[in-house]
XYZ file of C-alpha atoms in Angstrom:
480
model
C 4.237 27.210 9.040
C 0.601 27.576 8.759
C 1.678 27.878 5.361
C 2.747 24.558 5.620
C 0.054 22.935 7.620
C -2.719 24.347 5.010
C -0.280 22.481 2.335
C -0.332 19.430 4.197
C -3.774 19.076 5.206
C -4.438 20.082 1.113
C -1.902 17.266 -0.146
C -3.368 14.729 2.111
C -6.342 15.431 1.123
C -6.159 14.913 -2.451
C -3.650 12.215 -1.950
C -6.250 10.218 0.000
C -9.100 10.975 -3.022
C -5.956 9.647 -5.348
C -4.714 6.284 -3.528
C -8.421 5.874 -1.474
C -9.937 7.101 -5.718
C -7.502 4.209 -7.076
C -8.328 1.347 -4.613
C -12.133 1.701 -4.459
C -11.987 2.225 -8.454
C -9.810 -1.173 -8.431
C -12.632 -2.387 -5.882
C -15.295 -1.861 -8.176
C -14.264 -2.793 -11.601
C -11.945 -6.045 -9.609
C -15.793 -7.083 -8.557
C -16.866 -7.251 -11.668
C -14.110 -9.340 -12.911
C -14.588 -11.529 -10.089
C -17.617 -12.555 -10.630
C -16.598 -12.715 -14.592
C -12.973 -15.003 -13.721
C -12.794 -17.752 -11.516
C -10.509 -17.504 -8.217
C -7.490 -19.409 -9.888
C -7.013 -16.451 -12.490
C -6.445 -14.404 -10.128
C -3.641 -16.550 -8.510
C -1.819 -16.913 -11.461
C -1.642 -12.863 -11.888
C -0.857 -12.159 -8.333
C 1.828 -14.902 -8.296
C 3.333 -12.981 -11.442
C 2.619 -9.549 -9.787
C 4.953 -10.611 -7.190
C 7.869 -11.018 -9.105
C 7.198 -8.297 -11.492
C 7.297 -5.882 -8.289
C 10.557 -7.387 -6.664
C 12.021 -6.320 -10.552
C 10.610 -2.843 -10.495
C 12.105 -2.261 -6.462
C 15.380 -2.488 -8.594
C 14.428 -0.059 -11.205
C 14.119 2.434 -8.478
C 16.800 1.404 -6.654
C 15.307 4.440 -4.103
C 16.476 7.045 -5.699
C 12.792 8.625 -6.187
C 13.014 9.108 -2.415
C 16.013 10.143 -2.224
C 16.087 13.066 -4.621
C 12.305 13.556 -2.660
C 14.822 14.294 0.335
C 17.255 16.094 -1.490
C 15.978 20.182 -1.099
C 18.360 20.659 -3.654
C 18.419 18.743 -6.612
C 19.042 19.951 -9.990
C 17.766 18.802 -13.478
C 21.248 16.523 -13.730
C 20.522 14.630 -10.776
C 16.840 14.080 -12.365
C 18.108 12.880 -16.017
C 21.058 10.850 -14.633
C 18.808 8.781 -12.493
C 15.993 8.516 -14.811
C 18.740 7.015 -17.611
C 20.088 4.488 -14.639
C 16.446 3.522 -13.976
C 15.813 2.786 -17.724
C 19.099 0.705 -18.184
C 17.936 -1.244 -14.937
C 14.660 -1.705 -16.644
C 15.704 -3.172 -19.490
C 17.732 -5.610 -17.581
C 15.012 -7.246 -15.573
C 12.029 -7.511 -18.653
C 14.917 -9.267 -19.785
C 15.479 -11.588 -16.756
C 11.873 -12.049 -16.574
C 11.559 -13.272 -19.723
C 14.182 -15.174 -20.076
C 13.153 -16.963 -16.785
C 9.269 -17.602 -17.773
C 9.608 -21.065 -18.085
C 11.520 -21.435 -15.185
C 8.716 -20.179 -12.914
C 6.055 -21.939 -14.485
C 7.810 -25.632 -14.122
C 8.470 -24.726 -10.758
C 4.559 -24.429 -9.961
C 3.511 -26.586 -12.754
C 1.490 -24.466 -14.323
C 2.599 -23.719 -18.173
C 0.171 -20.391 -18.509
C 2.648 -18.273 -16.298
C 4.949 -18.630 -18.862
C 3.681 -16.605 -21.045
C 2.207 -14.355 -18.410
C 5.550 -13.770 -17.122
C 6.798 -12.392 -20.969
C 4.468 -10.270 -21.399
C 4.575 -8.492 -17.393
C 8.090 -8.385 -18.370
C 6.743 -4.747 -19.685
C 6.175 -3.532 -16.484
C 9.661 -2.745 -15.261
C 9.964 0.207 -18.554
C 6.886 1.135 -17.849
C 7.931 1.478 -14.283
C 11.833 3.230 -15.458
C 9.700 5.620 -17.503
C 7.309 7.455 -15.484
C 9.659 7.410 -12.206
C 11.017 11.053 -12.482
C 7.580 12.675 -13.449
C 5.862 11.268 -10.707
C 8.905 12.005 -7.926
C 8.625 15.638 -9.155
C 4.764 15.424 -8.703
C 5.473 14.170 -4.708
C 8.200 16.560 -4.587
C 5.926 19.116 -4.946
C 2.737 18.422 -2.849
C 1.027 17.867 -6.183
C -1.622 15.535 -5.327
C -4.388 16.881 -6.997
C -3.240 16.395 -10.787
C -1.720 13.209 -9.464
C -5.360 11.858 -8.537
C -6.770 12.930 -12.043
C -4.142 11.270 -14.332
C -4.205 8.183 -11.743
C -8.211 7.997 -11.688
C -8.738 8.288 -15.755
C -5.873 5.969 -16.257
C -7.599 3.324 -14.017
C -10.725 3.412 -15.329
C -9.936 3.708 -18.716
C -7.539 0.279 -18.279
C -10.775 -1.599 -16.006
C -13.496 -0.916 -18.650
C -11.385 -2.484 -21.683
C -10.222 -5.340 -19.056
C -14.167 -5.956 -18.182
C -15.290 -6.075 -21.855
C -12.522 -8.167 -23.000
C -13.665 -10.397 -20.248
C -16.737 -10.633 -21.128
C -15.778 -11.379 -24.369
C -14.373 -14.733 -23.172
C -10.231 -13.615 -23.084
C -10.152 -14.996 -19.264
C -7.117 -14.386 -17.526
C -5.656 -12.287 -20.030
C -8.222 -9.535 -18.970
C -6.562 -9.745 -15.924
C -3.281 -9.127 -17.294
C -4.436 -6.016 -19.431
C -5.429 -4.145 -16.653
C -2.526 -4.507 -15.042
C -0.246 -3.727 -17.568
C -2.449 -0.612 -19.461
C -3.206 0.616 -15.950
C 0.748 2.069 -15.674
C 1.183 2.437 -19.097
C -1.415 4.900 -19.826
C -0.277 6.878 -16.098
C 2.726 6.926 -17.297
C 1.784 8.549 -21.060
C -0.457 11.425 -19.030
C 2.908 12.216 -16.898
C 5.056 12.744 -19.588
C 2.133 15.159 -21.379
C 1.539 16.962 -18.511
C 4.833 17.797 -16.715
C 7.355 19.909 -18.410
C 10.424 18.104 -17.115
C 11.984 15.946 -19.844
C 15.403 14.175 -19.507
C 18.658 14.866 -21.502
C 21.452 12.471 -22.420
C 23.160 14.246 -19.413
C 24.442 12.038 -17.840
C 27.147 12.213 -14.294
C 28.337 9.423 -12.472
C 28.682 12.064 -9.303
C 24.688 12.608 -8.861
C 23.967 8.672 -8.692
C 26.833 8.483 -6.001
C 25.444 11.100 -3.783
C 22.380 9.463 -3.679
C 23.666 5.293 -3.730
C 24.149 5.400 0.339
C 20.695 6.121 0.764
C 19.164 4.244 -2.823
C 20.728 1.019 -1.958
C 20.237 0.545 1.816
C 16.626 2.299 1.203
C 15.976 -0.719 -2.245
C 16.934 -3.352 0.056
C 14.618 -2.443 2.677
C 11.760 -2.158 -0.482
C 12.869 -4.940 -1.908
C 12.071 -6.806 1.483
C 8.718 -5.070 2.017
C 7.624 -6.351 -1.466
C 8.836 -9.361 -0.571
C 6.894 -9.670 3.136
C 3.743 -8.362 1.122
C 3.766 -10.590 -1.790
C 5.654 -14.104 -0.268
C 2.158 -15.699 1.045
C 0.732 -16.028 -2.223
C 3.241 -17.912 -3.403
C 4.206 -19.766 -0.437
C 0.153 -20.579 -0.833
C 0.161 -20.705 -4.819
C 2.865 -23.391 -4.344
C 1.856 -25.452 -1.443
C -1.744 -25.621 -1.535
C -3.516 -24.499 -5.086
C -3.639 -21.151 -7.643
C -7.360 -21.457 -6.132
C -6.395 -20.819 -2.655
C -4.201 -18.149 -3.518
C -6.698 -16.477 -5.506
C -8.801 -16.198 -2.585
C -6.491 -14.955 0.171
C -5.365 -12.012 -2.701
C -8.894 -11.585 -2.792
C -8.543 -11.390 0.928
C -5.931 -8.920 1.038
C -6.891 -6.761 -1.652
C -10.339 -5.852 0.387
C -7.824 -5.004 3.369
C -5.681 -3.102 1.321
C -8.730 -0.636 0.421
C -8.448 0.913 3.754
C -5.117 -0.350 5.045
C -2.777 0.324 2.278
C -4.729 3.385 0.895
C -4.050 4.950 3.941
C -0.518 4.056 4.205
C 0.523 5.344 0.571
C -1.672 8.857 1.485
C 0.409 8.471 5.059
C 3.878 7.733 2.575
C 3.229 10.666 0.007
C 2.241 13.427 2.433
C 4.558 12.950 5.610
C 7.855 11.679 4.053
C 7.906 15.385 1.911
C 6.552 17.141 4.645
C 8.647 15.711 7.251
C 11.339 15.643 5.515
C 11.191 19.747 5.137
C 11.104 19.441 9.138
C 14.042 16.906 9.354
C 16.379 19.918 10.942
C 13.623 20.998 13.127
C 13.081 18.601 15.991
C 10.137 20.492 18.113
C 7.434 20.515 14.827
C 9.154 17.154 13.761
C 7.766 15.508 16.818
C 4.250 17.289 16.667
C 3.635 16.636 13.353
C 4.870 12.991 13.638
C 2.045 12.722 16.641
C -0.643 14.233 14.423
C -0.364 11.779 11.559
C -0.482 9.121 14.075
C -3.500 9.911 15.923
C -4.782 10.719 12.417
C -3.866 7.308 11.179
C -5.348 5.590 14.466
C -8.799 7.542 14.009
C -9.128 6.423 10.690
C -7.604 3.121 10.062
C -8.413 1.262 13.047
C -12.006 1.473 13.148
C -12.498 0.523 9.748
C -9.792 -2.253 9.946
C -12.241 -3.712 12.828
C -15.146 -2.663 11.512
C -14.354 -4.747 8.005
C -13.560 -7.984 10.458
C -16.874 -7.827 11.963
C -18.813 -8.424 8.545
C -16.085 -10.133 6.533
C -18.407 -13.015 5.296
C -21.272 -10.700 4.754
C -18.764 -8.489 2.592
C -17.272 -10.913 0.237
C -20.749 -12.780 -0.569
C -22.114 -9.556 -1.575
C -19.629 -8.282 -3.650
C -18.044 -11.551 -5.593
C -20.796 -14.024 -4.776
C -20.750 -17.211 -2.889
C -17.833 -19.261 -4.985
C -15.029 -16.575 -2.943
C -16.434 -17.456 0.527
C -13.302 -19.189 1.706
C -12.068 -15.830 1.401
C -13.890 -14.572 4.496
C -12.107 -16.258 7.234
C -9.041 -15.048 5.739
C -9.961 -11.383 4.948
C -11.176 -11.606 9.702
C -7.039 -12.677 10.500
C -6.220 -10.100 7.501
C -7.739 -7.020 9.155
C -6.499 -7.734 12.145
C -2.814 -7.747 10.962
C -3.382 -4.393 8.674
C -4.369 -2.455 11.849
C -1.234 -2.360 12.472
C 0.852 -1.556 9.089
C 0.260 2.026 8.789
C 1.624 2.462 11.650
C 4.890 0.685 11.328
C 5.518 2.256 8.267
C 5.301 5.586 10.018
C 7.487 4.321 12.126
C 10.039 3.790 9.361
C 9.160 6.770 7.553
C 10.868 8.804 10.749
C 13.716 6.651 10.610
C 14.149 7.174 7.170
C 13.936 10.967 7.072
C 16.659 10.964 10.412
C 18.709 9.492 7.420
C 19.392 6.200 9.568
C 19.590 3.691 6.628
C 21.712 1.542 8.549
C 19.146 0.980 11.534
C 15.909 1.598 8.807
C 17.702 -1.622 7.138
C 17.977 -3.835 10.325
C 14.686 -3.272 11.196
C 13.265 -4.648 8.072
C 15.655 -7.451 8.165
C 14.512 -8.163 11.628
C 10.991 -7.908 9.932
C 12.271 -10.457 7.697
C 13.889 -12.935 9.742
C 10.580 -12.774 12.451
C 8.748 -13.942 9.349
C 10.423 -16.986 8.470
C 8.651 -19.036 11.502
C 5.432 -17.859 9.970
C 5.683 -18.797 6.503
C 7.143 -22.717 7.640
C 4.167 -22.714 9.503
C 1.632 -22.085 6.786
C 3.267 -24.763 4.894
C 3.740 -27.258 7.355
C 0.137 -26.780 9.492
C -2.275 -24.341 7.540
C -3.040 -21.219 6.433
C -5.520 -20.140 8.964
C -2.154 -20.892 11.497
C 0.354 -18.617 9.717
C -2.509 -16.187 10.178
C -2.306 -16.828 13.585
C 1.079 -16.006 13.455
C 1.187 -13.088 10.963
C -0.991 -10.816 13.635
C 1.605 -12.079 16.347
C 4.423 -10.745 13.811
C 2.281 -7.255 12.615
C 2.463 -6.462 16.223
C 5.635 -7.149 17.722
C 7.222 -5.536 14.463
C 4.945 -2.356 15.181
C 6.162 -2.192 18.912
C 10.148 -2.480 17.719
C 9.712 0.310 15.252
C 7.414 2.495 17.472
C 10.090 1.810 20.307
C 12.861 3.201 17.947
C 11.231 6.345 16.198
C 10.239 7.505 19.786
C 13.419 7.503 20.806
C 14.575 9.540 17.656
C 12.316 12.130 18.173
C 11.827 11.866 21.980
C 8.711 9.887 21.555
C 7.951 7.121 24.613
C 6.468 4.014 23.880
C 4.124 4.064 26.393
C 3.045 8.210 24.942
C 2.468 6.535 21.653
C 0.288 3.712 22.679
C -1.557 6.116 25.036
C -2.614 8.221 21.829
C -3.774 5.517 19.969
C -5.244 3.454 22.756
C -8.970 5.196 22.772
C -9.094 4.013 18.837
C -8.527 0.454 19.610
C -11.052 0.033 22.780
C -13.572 2.413 20.887
C -12.954 -0.224 17.313
C -13.338 -3.557 19.174
C -16.202 -2.384 21.301
C -17.609 -1.041 17.999
C -17.191 -4.270 16.130
C -18.265 -6.236 18.413
C -21.330 -4.638 18.884
C -21.427 -4.753 15.005
C -20.961 -8.659 14.970
C -23.614 -9.812 17.886
C -26.171 -7.854 16.195
C -25.497 -9.193 12.866
C -25.397 -12.852 14.190
C -28.886 -12.240 16.821
C -30.710 -11.519 13.760
C -29.775 -13.993 11.194
C -29.884 -10.861 8.072
C -29.225 -12.279 4.582
C -25.262 -11.421 3.452
C -26.951 -8.126 1.924
C -28.741 -6.755 4.484
C -25.960 -7.776 7.328
C -23.597 -5.785 5.319
C -25.698 -3.241 5.236
C -27.024 -3.032 8.834
C -23.178 -3.676 9.777
C -21.683 -0.217 7.825
C -24.576 1.570 9.061
C -24.430 0.783 12.874
C -20.347 1.018 12.692
C -20.909 4.588 11.428
C -23.352 5.657 12.976
C -21.630 4.534 16.528
C -18.341 5.707 15.451
C -20.291 9.281 15.275
C -21.686 9.253 18.034
C -18.263 8.472 19.744
C -16.637 11.319 17.927
C -19.035 13.548 18.734
C -18.823 12.781 22.241
C -14.783 12.494 22.909
C -14.244 15.506 20.871
C -11.174 14.146 19.564
C -8.960 17.156 18.310
C -8.232 15.770 14.951
C -11.936 14.656 14.656
C -12.236 18.261 15.202
C -9.777 19.805 12.524
C -10.732 17.612 10.338
C -14.345 18.395 10.487
C -14.172 22.479 10.323
C -11.562 21.741 7.665
C -13.967 20.243 5.656
C -16.774 22.856 6.695
C -14.601 25.324 5.640
C -13.707 23.833 2.412
C -17.764 23.580 1.998
C -18.966 27.181 2.758
C -16.075 28.661 0.211
């Protein structure tokens, strides 16, 4: 078990480097592009990415997670899934191309037709690297994944910036969105020894079908849930407002989604190996929850406290309307990694009927929130999103707790210290910045330094076990 613990911690760190590094690079290059391009350009791209992301869900069809979960998968299983995914990608690429003009007509924006036609390549690229990516995840080889992902992101982003500086406008964003996964796909084919064969077995697909279909529906719901706001805002208000929302959401995702992806990539294969060991399953899941609270809660509340200065400093005054959106989205985002971890437990347990019901519940609860956004306003929709995310977290936490024997009361007790500390920290940061009335740049610097110092003092005084484990591990690695 100690070897598994060591491998899981190493995987967590490299997955964090991979996901966090990709997010940070994306933020850095996105800042440069945001200063060159208009908010509406980002709104248009966000709308099209929503449709391609939905297509990619069906390309995967939940088979990648099914292969990770299956500890006895064979080469014919991998090849069969690869062939199926590729054929599905061709279908959805054609579908996106055919309906490109309808998308443009719906928004009354002709540029969307051309964007959709080029973005039709996205499902094909996704299919061509699906198995290689699955193999890396299953082996917990996140060090290699980090190197390949960061390399692809850097090359694609530099090319996009060069295009933007040469007046290619929105097309520079499109190039970055497509070239990044294309390069990653090429790198994966070079580095991963596995190559598909022409052997195809319908039985290989059928044994994963029950799990895969239900997970696909769940993934479809999640992609819909994450992207529908931009689609609604773009239609009901403007592409510019959609751009503001997309920019705020991308900044919120830097801590929230980065950590969630790390947890998903490391905890799912880890918990899958422990699925028959209930005691250790509970032990490791509880550790994941505590680590999540320790990292994500202060990051989200801290970002909410400096939203105005963060937006203006990073992307300029023209993006200031996005700051208010960011404040509310940070509160929404603080619950997402916990909910995602709860759903991971249900997924590992193999209860996909319950998994799907919870996702359907999440969407049904979202309908009145979207209605408020269309009829009342964006700010009121954000209030609804905060309530929605909290309720969904409580429900999924209660159900996953029953599977593990992890009572909701104990769950809340485990994460409560991080919430109390983070709210106090963010309140102090907000009060100092508003009291002294610094420039935006000085406010951001003072806010970050003050928040980090408060966090470190709190952690050193309370000696939280998870903090001590991380500290000792990093010191050990530093000495070796």
